[in-house]
Amino acid sequence: MDKVRKLVLTTWRPVLQVTRMCCDAKVKNLVAFPEVDIGEGKLKYILAKVYVHGEMGQSKTVIRGVPRVKYHLDVYDQLQKEANKLDLCTQCLGGGIMVHDNDKHYIKIYGRSQTLGRADHHEAREVLHEHDKYSSYKIDAESGGQDA
């Protein structure tokens, strides 16, 4: 039994090390992935989860908002491209409208996406408050509101 064990350990140890390095790189990419990237003015935004493939337990909630796009799916496509470059997966949680006034330190979140559904605006507000840049902002999140 010891001979078999030694053989198995010597052959599997390098495989496990390579697997661990691969997973560690993906987790590092997830940790380094920016949580908030929004423009200024009135914009369509999405709330999404970014995660390592097969490991939804290790995920990060992110917000992306882009002014002058026609559809929320365009914003989600940009997020998917950004995540795919780092070998990460995404799951959209919904969308809405955001009005971002950088001068007044004010953000208003409302509405819904026709295609992606309504994002949890209160969760979006929490993600923004946790971000260093927007922690001092006044953020209004409406549960109702206009359609996008």
Short mmCIF file of N, CA and C in Angstrom, two decimals, residues 3 8 12 17 23 31 37 41 53 63 66-67 74 77-78 85-86 89 92-93 97 102-103 121 124 126 139 141 148:
data_model
loop_
_atom_site.label_atom_id
_atom_site.label_comp_id
_atom_site.label_asym_id
_atom_site.label_seq_id
_atom_site.Cartn_x
_atom_site.Cartn_y
_atom_site.Cartn_z
N LYS A 3 3.73 1.66 -1.42
CA LYS A 3 4.27 1.89 -2.77
C LYS A 3 3.23 2.58 -3.65
N VAL A 8 1.10 7.47 -6.22
CA VAL A 8 -0.03 8.39 -6.42
C VAL A 8 0.36 9.81 -6.00
N TRP A 12 0.36 12.90 -8.62
CA TRP A 12 -0.74 13.86 -8.47
C TRP A 12 -0.30 15.19 -7.89
N GLN A 17 -0.69 21.12 -7.82
CA GLN A 17 -0.04 22.42 -7.73
C GLN A 17 -0.41 23.31 -8.91
N CYS A 23 -6.29 28.28 -10.12
CA CYS A 23 -7.41 28.79 -9.33
C CYS A 23 -7.02 30.05 -8.58
N VAL A 31 -10.65 39.29 -7.14
CA VAL A 31 -10.42 40.28 -6.09
C VAL A 31 -10.06 41.63 -6.70
N ASP A 37 -18.07 50.96 -11.91
CA ASP A 37 -17.58 51.73 -13.06
C ASP A 37 -18.80 52.40 -13.69
N GLY A 41 -23.91 61.76 -15.46
CA GLY A 41 -25.14 62.13 -16.14
C GLY A 41 -26.19 61.05 -15.97
N HIS A 53 -15.60 30.59 -12.60
CA HIS A 53 -16.46 29.56 -13.17
C HIS A 53 -16.56 28.35 -12.24
N ILE A 63 -21.36 46.96 -10.32
CA ILE A 63 -22.26 47.90 -10.99
C ILE A 63 -21.53 48.47 -12.19
N VAL A 66 -23.32 53.09 -18.14
CA VAL A 66 -22.75 53.73 -19.32
C VAL A 66 -23.76 54.74 -19.87
N PRO A 67 -23.34 56.00 -20.03
CA PRO A 67 -24.25 56.96 -20.65
C PRO A 67 -24.34 56.73 -22.16
N ASP A 74 -26.37 46.25 -23.91
CA ASP A 74 -25.08 46.77 -24.36
C ASP A 74 -24.12 46.94 -23.18
N ASP A 77 -23.05 43.45 -22.15
CA ASP A 77 -22.07 42.90 -23.09
C ASP A 77 -20.67 43.44 -22.79
N GLN A 78 -20.58 44.73 -22.46
CA GLN A 78 -19.29 45.31 -22.10
C GLN A 78 -18.72 44.66 -20.85
N LYS A 85 -11.98 38.59 -20.36
CA LYS A 85 -10.54 38.83 -20.50
C LYS A 85 -9.78 38.29 -19.29
N LEU A 86 -10.42 38.29 -18.12
CA LEU A 86 -9.79 37.80 -16.89
C LEU A 86 -10.23 36.38 -16.56
N CYS A 89 -16.68 34.71 -14.97
CA CYS A 89 -18.05 34.58 -15.47
C CYS A 89 -18.93 35.66 -14.85
N CYS A 92 -26.19 38.46 -14.62
CA CYS A 92 -26.88 39.74 -14.48
C CYS A 92 -28.01 39.62 -13.47
N LEU A 93 -28.11 40.62 -12.59
CA LEU A 93 -29.16 40.65 -11.57
C LEU A 93 -30.27 41.64 -11.92
N ILE A 97 -32.07 52.79 -14.16
CA ILE A 97 -31.57 54.09 -14.58
C ILE A 97 -30.85 54.72 -13.39
N ASN A 102 -21.73 64.37 -10.30
CA ASN A 102 -20.46 64.35 -9.60
C ASN A 102 -20.23 65.63 -8.80
N ASP A 103 -20.69 66.78 -9.31
CA ASP A 103 -20.48 68.06 -8.62
C ASP A 103 -21.25 68.14 -7.31
N HIS A 121 -32.35 48.04 -6.33
CA HIS A 121 -31.72 49.35 -6.22
C HIS A 121 -31.11 49.57 -4.84
N ALA A 124 -27.79 47.97 -4.91
CA ALA A 124 -26.90 48.82 -5.70
C ALA A 124 -26.41 49.99 -4.85
N GLU A 126 -26.03 50.00 -1.62
CA GLU A 126 -25.06 49.48 -0.66
C GLU A 126 -23.69 49.27 -1.32
N ILE A 139 -27.21 59.05 -1.90
CA ILE A 139 -27.72 58.12 -2.90
C ILE A 139 -29.18 57.79 -2.59
N ALA A 141 -32.39 55.59 -3.67
CA ALA A 141 -32.77 54.40 -4.42
C ALA A 141 -34.27 54.23 -4.31
N ALA A 148 -37.31 51.83 -18.05
CA ALA A 148 -36.17 52.24 -18.88
C ALA A 148 -36.35 51.77 -20.30
#
